[in-house]
XYZ file of C-alpha atoms in Angstrom:
709
model
C 59.887 15.399 30.840
C 60.467 19.694 31.420
C 57.331 21.059 33.844
C 55.859 24.201 33.785
C 53.917 25.763 36.634
C 51.452 28.671 35.594
C 49.931 30.782 38.971
C 47.135 33.434 38.351
C 44.755 35.703 40.344
C 41.685 35.269 39.258
C 41.248 39.362 38.260
C 42.859 40.006 41.528
C 40.057 38.165 43.357
C 42.575 35.500 44.847
C 44.104 36.967 47.919
C 47.379 35.145 46.738
C 50.725 36.947 46.382
C 51.986 35.882 43.125
C 55.779 36.306 43.805
C 55.204 34.521 46.846
C 53.945 31.567 45.524
C 56.665 31.550 42.370
C 59.163 31.566 44.975
C 57.680 28.577 46.783
C 57.326 26.233 43.842
C 60.524 23.679 43.519
C 61.356 21.477 41.325
C 59.908 22.784 38.015
C 61.440 24.093 34.749
C 59.424 27.259 35.144
C 57.094 29.155 37.325
C 55.307 32.046 35.602
C 52.163 34.099 36.724
C 49.220 36.589 35.758
C 46.422 37.965 36.549
C 44.156 36.355 34.501
C 45.584 33.328 33.197
C 43.059 31.582 31.066
C 42.110 35.145 29.460
C 45.143 37.922 28.776
C 47.494 35.618 30.213
C 47.497 32.994 27.205
C 49.492 34.422 24.529
C 52.494 34.842 27.082
C 52.095 30.959 28.475
C 51.954 30.014 24.821
C 55.719 31.628 25.001
C 56.603 30.403 28.040
C 55.610 26.601 26.680
C 57.775 27.172 23.043
C 60.460 28.632 24.931
C 61.285 25.960 27.719
C 59.727 23.234 25.432
C 57.479 22.244 27.943
C 55.690 18.452 27.923
C 53.733 19.335 31.465
C 51.241 22.224 32.504
C 50.323 22.450 36.357
C 47.955 25.559 36.434
C 46.081 26.980 39.523
C 42.505 26.785 38.259
C 39.401 25.225 39.792
C 37.229 26.601 37.021
C 35.741 24.280 34.289
C 35.837 26.697 31.554
C 39.106 27.950 32.546
C 40.605 24.416 32.502
C 39.267 23.878 29.198
C 40.979 26.991 27.358
C 44.031 25.806 28.676
C 43.977 22.297 28.087
C 43.012 23.871 24.396
C 46.244 25.885 24.676
C 48.116 22.660 25.603
C 46.657 20.848 22.172
C 47.110 23.851 20.071
C 51.290 22.666 21.146
C 50.983 19.089 20.435
C 51.290 18.209 24.223
C 49.707 15.102 25.030
C 45.665 15.021 26.513
C 46.704 14.381 29.893
C 49.787 16.862 30.145
C 47.470 19.435 32.042
C 46.719 19.574 35.613
C 45.228 21.769 37.978
C 45.547 23.140 41.633
C 42.596 24.634 43.300
C 44.047 27.814 44.962
C 40.625 29.465 45.337
C 37.578 27.982 46.639
C 39.307 25.373 49.258
C 42.396 27.739 49.276
C 42.291 32.175 49.235
C 38.682 32.214 49.804
C 38.899 30.465 52.847
C 42.345 31.262 54.260
C 44.269 34.615 54.534
C 46.837 35.753 52.238
C 49.886 34.260 53.812
C 48.221 30.782 54.562
C 46.632 30.929 51.083
C 50.300 31.740 49.492
C 52.256 29.172 51.281
C 49.413 26.681 50.258
C 49.272 27.201 46.871
C 52.540 26.840 46.198
C 52.837 23.469 48.219
C 50.391 22.146 46.497
C 52.003 22.684 43.039
C 54.922 20.947 44.807
C 52.512 18.299 45.808
C 50.473 17.927 42.465
C 54.133 17.926 40.384
C 55.463 15.158 42.987
C 52.291 12.725 42.170
C 52.962 13.891 38.360
C 56.034 11.817 38.619
C 54.448 8.288 39.777
C 51.381 8.503 37.741
C 50.480 5.170 36.590
C 49.793 3.999 32.453
C 46.541 3.821 31.876
C 45.202 0.137 31.659
C 41.795 -1.242 31.047
C 39.305 -3.828 31.564
C 36.145 -5.166 29.699
C 33.388 -7.734 30.288
C 30.908 -8.926 27.925
C 27.255 -8.958 28.436
C 23.919 -8.955 26.168
C 21.291 -6.321 26.492
C 18.634 -8.506 28.616
C 17.346 -6.100 31.231
C 14.982 -7.399 33.980
C 12.803 -4.564 35.755
C 11.084 -5.044 38.674
C 7.812 -3.738 39.504
C 7.625 -0.708 37.301
C 6.731 0.048 34.030
C 7.744 3.242 33.255
C 11.133 2.109 33.945
C 10.635 -0.780 31.503
C 8.876 1.317 29.031
C 11.905 3.744 28.914
C 14.178 0.909 28.086
C 12.027 -1.114 25.713
C 13.511 0.705 22.576
C 16.936 0.053 23.497
C 17.050 -3.237 25.572
C 15.404 -6.304 25.509
C 13.243 -5.594 28.865
C 11.540 -8.267 30.662
C 8.955 -6.648 33.161
C 8.978 -8.875 36.727
C 5.589 -8.007 37.940
C 6.345 -8.293 41.393
C 2.869 -9.337 42.244
C 1.888 -5.545 41.067
C -1.167 -5.248 38.609
C -0.577 -3.912 35.231
C -3.834 -4.498 33.610
C -4.109 -0.644 32.996
C -0.906 -0.110 32.223
C -0.556 1.139 28.144
C 2.545 0.810 25.905
C 3.806 -2.184 26.745
C 3.943 -3.878 23.796
C 7.471 -4.217 23.288
C 7.964 -5.711 26.917
C 7.791 -9.626 28.354
C 5.428 -9.027 31.019
C 6.527 -12.206 33.861
C 4.437 -13.160 36.824
C 5.942 -13.897 40.333
C 7.595 -12.130 43.148
C 11.562 -11.963 43.317
C 12.867 -14.067 45.921
C 16.205 -13.510 45.572
C 19.259 -12.019 43.382
C 22.585 -13.529 42.335
C 25.172 -13.216 40.142
C 27.306 -10.589 38.674
C 27.439 -8.103 35.800
C 26.151 -10.021 32.287
C 24.985 -12.936 34.166
C 22.523 -12.467 37.058
C 20.001 -15.008 37.727
C 16.537 -13.711 39.454
C 14.643 -16.266 41.525
C 11.128 -15.858 40.950
C 8.350 -17.438 42.759
C 4.396 -17.770 41.452
C 1.729 -19.247 42.718
C 0.321 -19.739 38.837
C 2.312 -21.836 36.566
C 3.053 -21.509 32.835
C -0.109 -23.710 31.991
C -2.310 -20.785 32.547
C -4.313 -19.286 29.627
C -5.454 -16.281 30.841
C -9.510 -17.211 31.463
C -9.692 -14.858 34.084
C -12.263 -17.696 35.777
C -9.551 -17.553 39.297
C -9.394 -13.485 38.989
C -13.559 -13.685 39.311
C -13.617 -16.199 41.983
C -10.567 -15.773 43.658
C -10.416 -13.753 47.059
C -10.784 -10.109 46.251
C -7.727 -8.729 46.386
C -5.823 -11.414 46.078
C -5.574 -12.041 42.162
C -3.826 -10.204 40.295
C -5.339 -9.874 36.362
C -2.130 -8.850 34.034
C -0.395 -10.795 34.651
C -2.400 -13.685 35.995
C -0.682 -14.631 39.499
C -2.076 -15.388 43.531
C -0.765 -13.511 46.353
C 1.499 -15.851 48.741
C -1.218 -15.271 51.478
C -4.118 -16.346 49.766
C -6.587 -18.449 51.478
C -6.878 -22.278 49.807
C -10.663 -23.029 48.896
C -13.260 -24.232 46.192
C -12.083 -21.169 43.828
C -8.941 -22.807 43.206
C -10.682 -25.909 41.130
C -12.177 -23.235 38.817
C -8.519 -23.108 36.941
C -9.701 -25.387 33.636
C -5.615 -26.444 33.465
C -5.015 -26.704 36.752
C -2.144 -23.875 36.547
C -3.122 -22.572 39.823
C -0.063 -23.680 42.566
C -0.776 -22.439 46.013
C 2.469 -23.961 47.667
C 4.208 -22.115 44.864
C 6.613 -22.416 41.671
C 10.015 -21.434 41.583
C 12.147 -20.610 38.171
C 15.545 -19.091 37.781
C 15.808 -16.571 34.930
C 19.179 -15.164 33.754
C 19.659 -11.457 32.928
C 22.353 -9.166 31.913
C 21.803 -6.092 33.956
C 18.919 -5.822 36.863
C 16.622 -2.846 37.686
C 15.232 -3.659 40.998
C 13.676 -0.373 42.731
C 12.243 -2.015 45.939
C 15.223 -4.544 46.276
C 17.640 -4.184 49.203
C 21.331 -3.913 47.925
C 23.342 -6.883 49.127
C 26.788 -4.388 49.534
C 26.679 -1.063 50.741
C 27.806 1.028 47.574
C 26.035 -0.805 44.977
C 26.928 -3.724 42.177
C 27.581 -2.487 38.829
C 24.306 -3.766 35.957
C 22.139 -4.156 39.739
C 20.106 -0.778 40.348
C 18.214 -0.593 43.472
C 16.133 2.482 45.293
C 14.678 5.308 43.114
C 15.064 5.437 39.553
C 16.209 8.306 37.777
C 17.605 9.681 34.437
C 21.073 8.562 35.488
C 19.712 5.308 35.985
C 18.350 4.562 32.792
C 21.324 5.961 31.389
C 23.651 3.481 33.394
C 21.518 1.040 31.814
C 21.875 2.121 28.225
C 25.809 2.088 28.152
C 26.578 -1.059 29.817
C 24.261 -2.484 26.932
C 26.364 -5.067 25.127
C 28.824 -4.865 27.731
C 31.520 -3.065 29.762
C 35.301 -1.143 29.334
C 36.425 0.868 31.986
C 39.929 1.767 33.420
C 41.621 -1.013 35.339
C 41.320 0.077 38.977
C 43.749 -2.210 40.949
C 46.959 -3.851 40.323
C 46.721 -7.571 42.187
C 49.815 -9.290 42.889
C 48.008 -13.086 44.434
C 51.273 -14.452 45.406
C 51.856 -12.743 48.292
C 47.828 -12.878 49.009
C 47.327 -14.130 52.887
C 43.529 -15.602 52.096
C 44.098 -19.422 53.056
C 45.807 -22.455 52.287
C 45.321 -26.122 51.992
C 41.474 -25.296 52.358
C 42.047 -22.964 55.476
C 40.944 -19.737 55.659
C 42.867 -16.945 56.557
C 43.147 -12.952 56.303
C 39.223 -11.982 54.373
C 40.286 -7.842 54.838
C 39.311 -7.638 51.066
C 35.973 -9.522 51.427
C 35.295 -7.460 54.361
C 35.953 -4.643 52.878
C 34.354 -4.255 49.366
C 31.300 -2.524 49.169
C 30.396 -3.389 45.925
C 30.558 -7.084 45.904
C 33.458 -6.916 43.498
C 35.634 -9.274 45.725
C 34.371 -13.129 46.491
C 35.555 -16.175 47.712
C 35.721 -19.047 45.154
C 37.040 -21.576 47.630
C 37.188 -20.968 51.609
C 41.492 -20.945 50.761
C 41.110 -18.082 47.699
C 39.667 -14.483 46.419
C 38.989 -13.497 43.416
C 38.512 -9.798 42.041
C 35.885 -9.209 39.434
C 37.293 -6.134 38.249
C 34.682 -4.558 36.127
C 32.549 -4.591 39.443
C 35.120 -2.688 41.056
C 34.111 1.127 41.607
C 37.778 2.314 42.628
C 36.969 3.549 46.290
C 40.301 1.451 47.212
C 38.670 -0.643 50.507
C 40.429 -3.226 49.525
C 43.578 -2.170 49.197
C 43.586 -0.432 52.480
C 42.487 -3.479 54.122
C 45.106 -5.359 52.439
C 48.259 -6.272 54.565
C 50.266 -7.650 51.860
C 49.840 -5.326 48.748
C 48.134 -8.293 47.110
C 45.531 -5.865 45.904
C 46.983 -2.332 44.981
C 45.171 0.999 43.585
C 46.802 1.908 40.577
C 45.796 5.419 40.790
C 46.627 7.073 42.928
C 49.154 4.591 44.049
C 50.436 4.197 47.372
C 53.891 5.388 46.327
C 51.993 8.699 44.651
C 50.521 9.527 47.724
C 53.392 9.081 50.300
C 55.046 11.927 47.492
C 52.614 14.359 47.726
C 52.533 14.287 51.193
C 56.417 14.256 51.358
C 56.378 17.150 49.488
C 53.791 19.110 51.252
C 55.308 18.850 54.127
C 57.739 21.180 54.641
C 61.139 21.718 57.338
C 60.673 24.599 60.103
C 63.461 26.551 58.222
C 61.400 26.063 54.881
C 58.001 27.022 56.363
C 56.666 30.519 55.814
C 59.520 31.754 53.840
C 57.291 33.433 51.284
C 54.225 33.646 53.331
C 54.679 38.234 52.755
C 55.215 38.528 56.398
C 51.802 37.187 57.575
C 51.453 34.229 58.960
C 51.782 30.893 57.233
C 51.026 27.835 57.949
C 51.955 26.813 61.528
C 50.200 23.158 61.892
C 51.004 20.846 59.215
C 48.142 18.709 59.005
C 47.685 15.888 55.852
C 43.748 15.987 54.969
C 42.981 12.873 52.865
C 40.331 14.397 50.963
C 37.324 12.272 49.744
C 37.960 12.963 45.568
C 33.700 13.211 45.293
C 30.837 14.901 47.199
C 33.494 16.064 49.866
C 35.436 17.359 47.708
C 32.169 19.538 45.793
C 31.628 20.488 49.374
C 34.524 22.084 50.169
C 34.559 24.022 46.949
C 30.718 24.738 47.693
C 32.314 26.368 51.347
C 34.997 28.596 49.408
C 32.020 30.231 46.903
C 29.875 30.935 50.286
C 33.231 32.793 51.484
C 33.547 34.369 48.405
C 29.829 35.830 48.926
C 31.605 37.306 52.411
C 29.815 34.681 54.705
C 32.110 34.171 57.439
C 33.645 30.540 55.970
C 37.091 30.333 57.448
C 39.044 26.942 58.742
C 42.623 25.987 58.985
C 45.005 25.739 56.008
C 44.926 21.707 56.122
C 47.289 20.285 53.522
C 44.731 18.377 51.167
C 45.671 15.040 49.319
C 43.030 13.720 46.995
C 41.782 10.454 47.327
C 39.184 8.243 45.296
C 37.306 7.876 48.569
C 38.056 7.913 52.362
C 38.023 4.289 51.859
C 41.554 4.162 50.125
C 43.344 5.426 53.313
C 44.425 2.895 55.865
C 46.343 2.978 59.052
C 49.930 2.888 56.528
C 49.091 6.092 55.360
C 48.071 7.933 58.239
C 51.171 6.385 59.913
C 53.466 7.701 57.132
C 51.619 10.837 57.060
C 52.950 11.519 60.700
C 56.473 10.205 60.041
C 56.644 12.793 57.469
C 56.490 15.302 60.003
C 52.440 15.945 60.177
C 51.586 17.555 63.092
C 47.999 15.828 62.061
C 46.229 13.526 59.839
C 42.540 14.779 58.892
C 40.265 12.382 56.784
C 37.659 14.444 54.998
C 34.771 12.436 53.696
C 31.287 12.712 52.674
C 29.523 11.257 55.980
C 26.394 9.322 55.797
C 26.116 10.350 51.504
C 29.741 8.467 51.362
C 28.524 6.659 48.007
C 30.359 3.818 49.007
C 30.911 2.963 52.559
C 30.277 5.809 54.644
C 31.907 7.131 57.939
C 31.349 4.166 60.089
C 35.069 2.391 59.284
C 36.810 5.342 59.255
C 35.423 6.214 62.960
C 36.906 2.516 63.566
C 40.522 3.439 61.873
C 40.579 6.726 63.774
C 39.566 5.504 66.896
C 42.627 2.384 66.530
C 44.889 5.060 65.422
C 44.269 7.421 67.562
C 45.015 4.518 70.254
C 48.346 3.557 68.384
C 49.633 7.297 68.145
C 49.094 7.670 72.108
C 50.881 4.517 72.494
C 53.640 5.957 70.370
C 53.773 8.790 72.341
C 52.356 11.478 70.005
C 49.094 11.616 71.678
C 45.487 11.656 69.386
C 46.443 12.453 66.036
C 43.746 11.678 63.763
C 40.360 12.879 63.185
C 37.481 12.447 60.122
C 35.115 15.367 59.352
C 32.465 15.344 57.066
C 31.926 18.743 55.170
C 27.942 18.254 54.660
C 25.675 20.301 52.460
C 25.451 23.800 53.923
C 26.963 23.189 57.314
C 30.133 24.831 56.670
C 30.001 26.603 60.105
C 29.932 23.225 61.466
C 32.469 21.810 59.383
C 34.980 24.962 60.060
C 34.654 24.608 64.033
C 35.731 21.012 64.149
C 38.727 21.326 62.294
C 39.915 24.288 64.066
C 39.450 22.874 67.371
C 40.847 19.752 66.198
C 44.393 21.700 64.616
C 44.574 24.319 66.706
C 43.123 23.126 70.579
C 43.758 19.018 69.843
C 47.283 19.113 68.466
C 50.201 19.721 69.537
C 53.745 20.248 67.872
C 55.054 16.550 66.606
C 58.768 15.875 67.314
C 59.118 13.971 63.930
C 60.846 16.425 62.134
C 59.681 17.717 58.774
C 61.063 17.786 55.489
C 63.564 15.772 54.389
C 62.194 11.866 54.672
C 61.563 9.925 52.161
C 59.983 6.235 52.196
C 60.660 3.372 50.945
C 57.584 1.192 51.151
C 59.775 -1.680 52.236
C 61.053 -2.945 55.246
C 63.804 -5.133 54.251
C 67.133 -4.744 55.681
C 70.103 -6.779 57.010
C 67.307 -9.855 57.519
C 65.454 -11.882 54.905
C 63.440 -10.145 52.121
C 59.860 -10.372 51.649
C 58.207 -10.969 48.839
C 55.756 -8.001 48.841
C 55.576 -5.150 46.653
C 56.447 -1.627 48.116
C 53.753 0.162 50.099
C 52.040 -3.056 51.106
C 50.247 -2.060 54.322
C 52.492 -4.055 56.600
C 56.147 -3.150 55.530
C 55.052 0.478 54.606
C 53.209 1.304 58.389
C 56.014 -0.752 60.187
C 58.600 1.574 58.501
C 56.658 4.516 59.279
C 56.469 3.404 62.840
C 60.516 3.452 63.065
C 60.299 6.874 61.923
C 57.947 8.019 63.849
C 60.593 6.261 66.944
C 63.243 7.857 66.149
C 62.275 10.905 67.847
C 59.510 10.082 70.311
C 59.228 8.104 73.570
C 56.392 4.980 73.422
C 54.420 5.087 76.488
C 54.516 0.612 75.546
C 55.961 -1.705 74.193
C 52.541 -3.084 72.932
C 51.367 -0.604 70.208
C 47.723 -1.247 70.206
C 45.353 -0.493 67.319
C 47.376 -1.926 64.431
C 45.649 -4.440 62.692
C 48.278 -5.502 60.136
C 50.740 -7.089 63.212
C 49.899 -9.670 65.560
C 51.751 -11.266 68.202
C 51.623 -15.123 68.640
C 51.399 -17.127 71.921
C 51.498 -21.060 71.868
C 50.509 -23.119 74.712
C 51.414 -26.759 75.924
C 49.289 -28.456 73.170
C 51.755 -27.404 70.639
C 53.606 -31.226 69.172
C 55.660 -29.216 66.816
C 53.705 -30.610 63.289
C 54.614 -28.337 60.642
C 50.850 -27.375 59.954
C 51.536 -23.400 60.807
C 55.027 -23.534 58.742
C 53.502 -24.820 55.952
C 50.342 -22.376 55.992
C 51.991 -19.304 57.012
C 52.072 -17.166 54.086
C 54.788 -14.918 54.896
C 57.330 -17.689 56.462
C 56.348 -15.817 59.479
C 56.988 -19.108 61.532
C 59.560 -22.013 61.229
C 60.681 -25.111 63.202
C 64.058 -25.531 64.105
C 65.746 -29.306 63.806
C 66.596 -28.666 68.039
C 62.550 -28.321 69.237
C 61.906 -24.779 68.495
C 58.711 -22.824 67.066
C 59.997 -19.616 66.324
C 58.158 -16.729 65.334
C 59.180 -13.512 62.683
C 56.868 -10.389 64.721
C 58.698 -8.529 61.676
C 57.169 -10.206 58.883
C 53.796 -11.538 60.113
C 50.593 -9.833 59.004
C 48.196 -11.272 61.661
C 45.724 -12.998 58.787
C 45.713 -15.583 61.367
C 45.627 -18.559 59.223
C 48.064 -20.542 61.709
C 45.803 -20.296 64.495
C 43.179 -21.099 62.196
C 44.531 -24.201 61.036
C 46.181 -25.558 64.004
C 44.958 -28.598 64.624
C 45.695 -29.008 68.488
C 44.365 -25.131 68.507
C 47.523 -24.163 70.682
C 47.671 -20.936 68.540
C 46.394 -17.388 69.886
C 47.400 -14.350 67.889
C 46.798 -11.069 69.155
C 46.555 -7.453 67.227
C 49.273 -5.184 67.562
C 52.607 -4.549 67.457
C 54.995 -5.589 70.210
C 58.235 -3.885 69.870
C 60.447 -5.443 71.779
C 60.257 -8.412 69.619
C 61.504 -6.333 66.409
C 64.985 -7.174 66.029
C 66.399 -3.720 66.783
C 65.144 -4.514 70.604
C 65.754 -8.418 70.297
C 69.584 -8.559 70.095
C 69.563 -7.960 66.386
C 67.404 -11.189 66.176
C 64.004 -11.581 63.827
C 63.131 -14.651 65.586
C 61.687 -15.308 69.140
C 61.395 -19.147 70.027
C 57.308 -19.485 71.332
C 57.396 -23.246 71.808
C 59.843 -26.159 72.607
C 59.851 -29.687 72.761
C 62.360 -32.306 72.107
C 63.136 -33.178 68.887
C 63.048 -37.064 67.903
C 65.778 -38.155 65.566
C 65.378 -40.968 62.681
C 67.098 -44.331 64.451
C 68.684 -44.926 60.239
C 70.005 -41.480 59.303
C 69.801 -39.495 62.288
C 68.276 -36.448 61.304
C 65.674 -34.992 63.368
C 61.942 -35.279 61.589
C 59.542 -34.855 64.542
C 59.310 -33.717 67.786
C 58.530 -36.480 70.438
C 55.436 -35.188 71.431
C 53.998 -35.232 67.876
C 55.298 -38.831 67.428
C 53.690 -39.701 70.586
C 50.315 -38.578 69.305
C 50.189 -40.163 65.981
C 51.351 -43.694 67.349
C 48.541 -43.792 70.042
C 46.490 -42.743 67.353
C 47.311 -45.395 64.208
C 49.526 -47.644 65.980
C 47.210 -50.317 66.103
C 46.568 -50.098 62.363
C 50.734 -50.176 61.644
C 51.414 -52.761 64.092
C 52.912 -55.498 62.114
C 53.961 -53.624 59.177
C 57.411 -54.372 59.655
C 58.234 -57.564 62.384
C 61.689 -58.255 61.778
C 62.254 -54.155 62.650
C 64.447 -53.811 65.704
C 62.938 -50.757 66.324
C 59.194 -48.997 65.777
C 58.415 -47.964 62.331
C 57.828 -43.908 64.372
C 60.997 -43.902 65.023
C 61.928 -43.470 61.170
C 61.896 -40.263 59.261
C 59.374 -40.820 56.190
C 62.468 -41.506 54.001
C 63.723 -44.034 55.769
C 60.405 -45.530 56.944
C 59.566 -46.255 52.848
C 63.011 -47.584 52.348
C 62.567 -50.258 55.960
C 58.413 -50.943 54.928
C 60.096 -52.296 51.421
C 63.217 -53.701 52.411
C 61.016 -55.509 54.777
C 58.542 -56.487 51.786
C 61.188 -58.006 49.891
C 61.985 -60.122 52.520
C 58.502 -61.959 52.502
């Protein structure tokens, strides 16, 4: 693929050195620049596209109209519709940094964009069918607005609609909504009413009932209405003060007064104030939905559970949209049409069972590695001014945080005093995408620090709290690794540019010291396979990627502790004397991190353990305890090359017939004590107890004894 980079100074309004940017861009086939790329520069750009037979264009422009002109030019040259990519060299670069930093950052952004394009995922889609049945709870105006396009039922929710007009195409159903279950295309409303369908709307209860307790249309009675003689006025005995419940199915639900079960909302279920966007979303989903496929799933490596034992719950706990569920205690399922691409499940998953398609972890890794430069490379094209001194990777939410940073840049263009350090932005779908593996990799690549830049309290998904906890944990880990605090969370709020700039400047210029980890030549594999046993996990799973990064960091830093705290995807096993060496834990472990030897040893592979807790949950003797954290002393490089550590020992019993070890003495004694009376006499002629035989030999023994009888 032939790639060309095009740099613009927006008519001289961008304070960057075009020549310096051209010198700093690497690995593309051609770099060209112009004062006005999207205007006068298009004819020259056209010649470059033809001359170098370009397949891909990377251009510096954040402006939508300029981007459209460049897309149109690409279309004129029969390039693929997605063959144009853009870099913001203006609002979040030259308008908020000095010339040297802006020049260097622009070149790095182009390099990062180019590296990311090489890992871009092929588009896929998912779909779900649905009908046009829409429930609107207690909102007549919304019901009317949707009546022309959908089959609308207005659930009264105890409200009075006698004086509301234009509901002729709307079915009005009495009752209060007690619950909303299900998902897009198959929602089920639990509706509770005090009046049955035998009601003939004679109005007697409305006239005779307690004031304010009976609605006229639809006729219904408040749940707290007192009993009395007035109940007897109903000619059809339709009044049921104890309440009647029905379940009604709908494809979508508009519930303005409802409380969202998930933090970020569910596809097809709308709570809170209704606006034009809500109406448009409902109408767009009538008949079904087709959307991009956001996730790659490899459930063979999932650690959710086994044999009716619950294991890892990370993805279910993390998802803010109810797109991940548990159909059984030992499995998880994904509703990909409900997925809203925030990445929360993927950053939480330790095994790589669920991964974002775009941007993939590998794409993020390559962008980070490309933008971080060695000391020799940095500053070579800064025009003599200070370039980028502290190399701080900023994982920036592509939703509101990104737009607020652009707004800060526009304020700076109006000569407002808006300036902050030239962090190196890597765009993510949401800061929920960012997990411990992403942060540790950036530090392993030589970043001085990591800034997670999210939407704060207005996040469309889960808000800042999970990232605050992530930052706390990872600063514990980086301190234990000998790096000190290296991670911060920042939320650019609307109109609060000075507060953001001050907090980011404090972090970059005061909190951070230069990292001891060299930059510029690190490329992660996303795996930990070496001379030991290979793991089945995909590349760039959180556990393997994190461990690879930690090992890179430890090449250049002195850890303060052997036990690195704060890393959730690593567990340390301890086993007490209640252990009888039953094979339960070894059978349950989804990563084969536990094994039992014929010598009576229970062994643990810390390098492979993802801390799912399944062994602890399933142990019949409750002998296992798992603690979070990475214990360096248990890794092969600090354990005489051994992956396995013995955590418990017991004497093994050898089969009296074949001589093969088959269980521990403690386990055999326990089973004999529990069921010995039941099996006594099954083999009366045998010289030994049936508990002294392995399973195969015991079966042959009992068969032989039966033949003799």
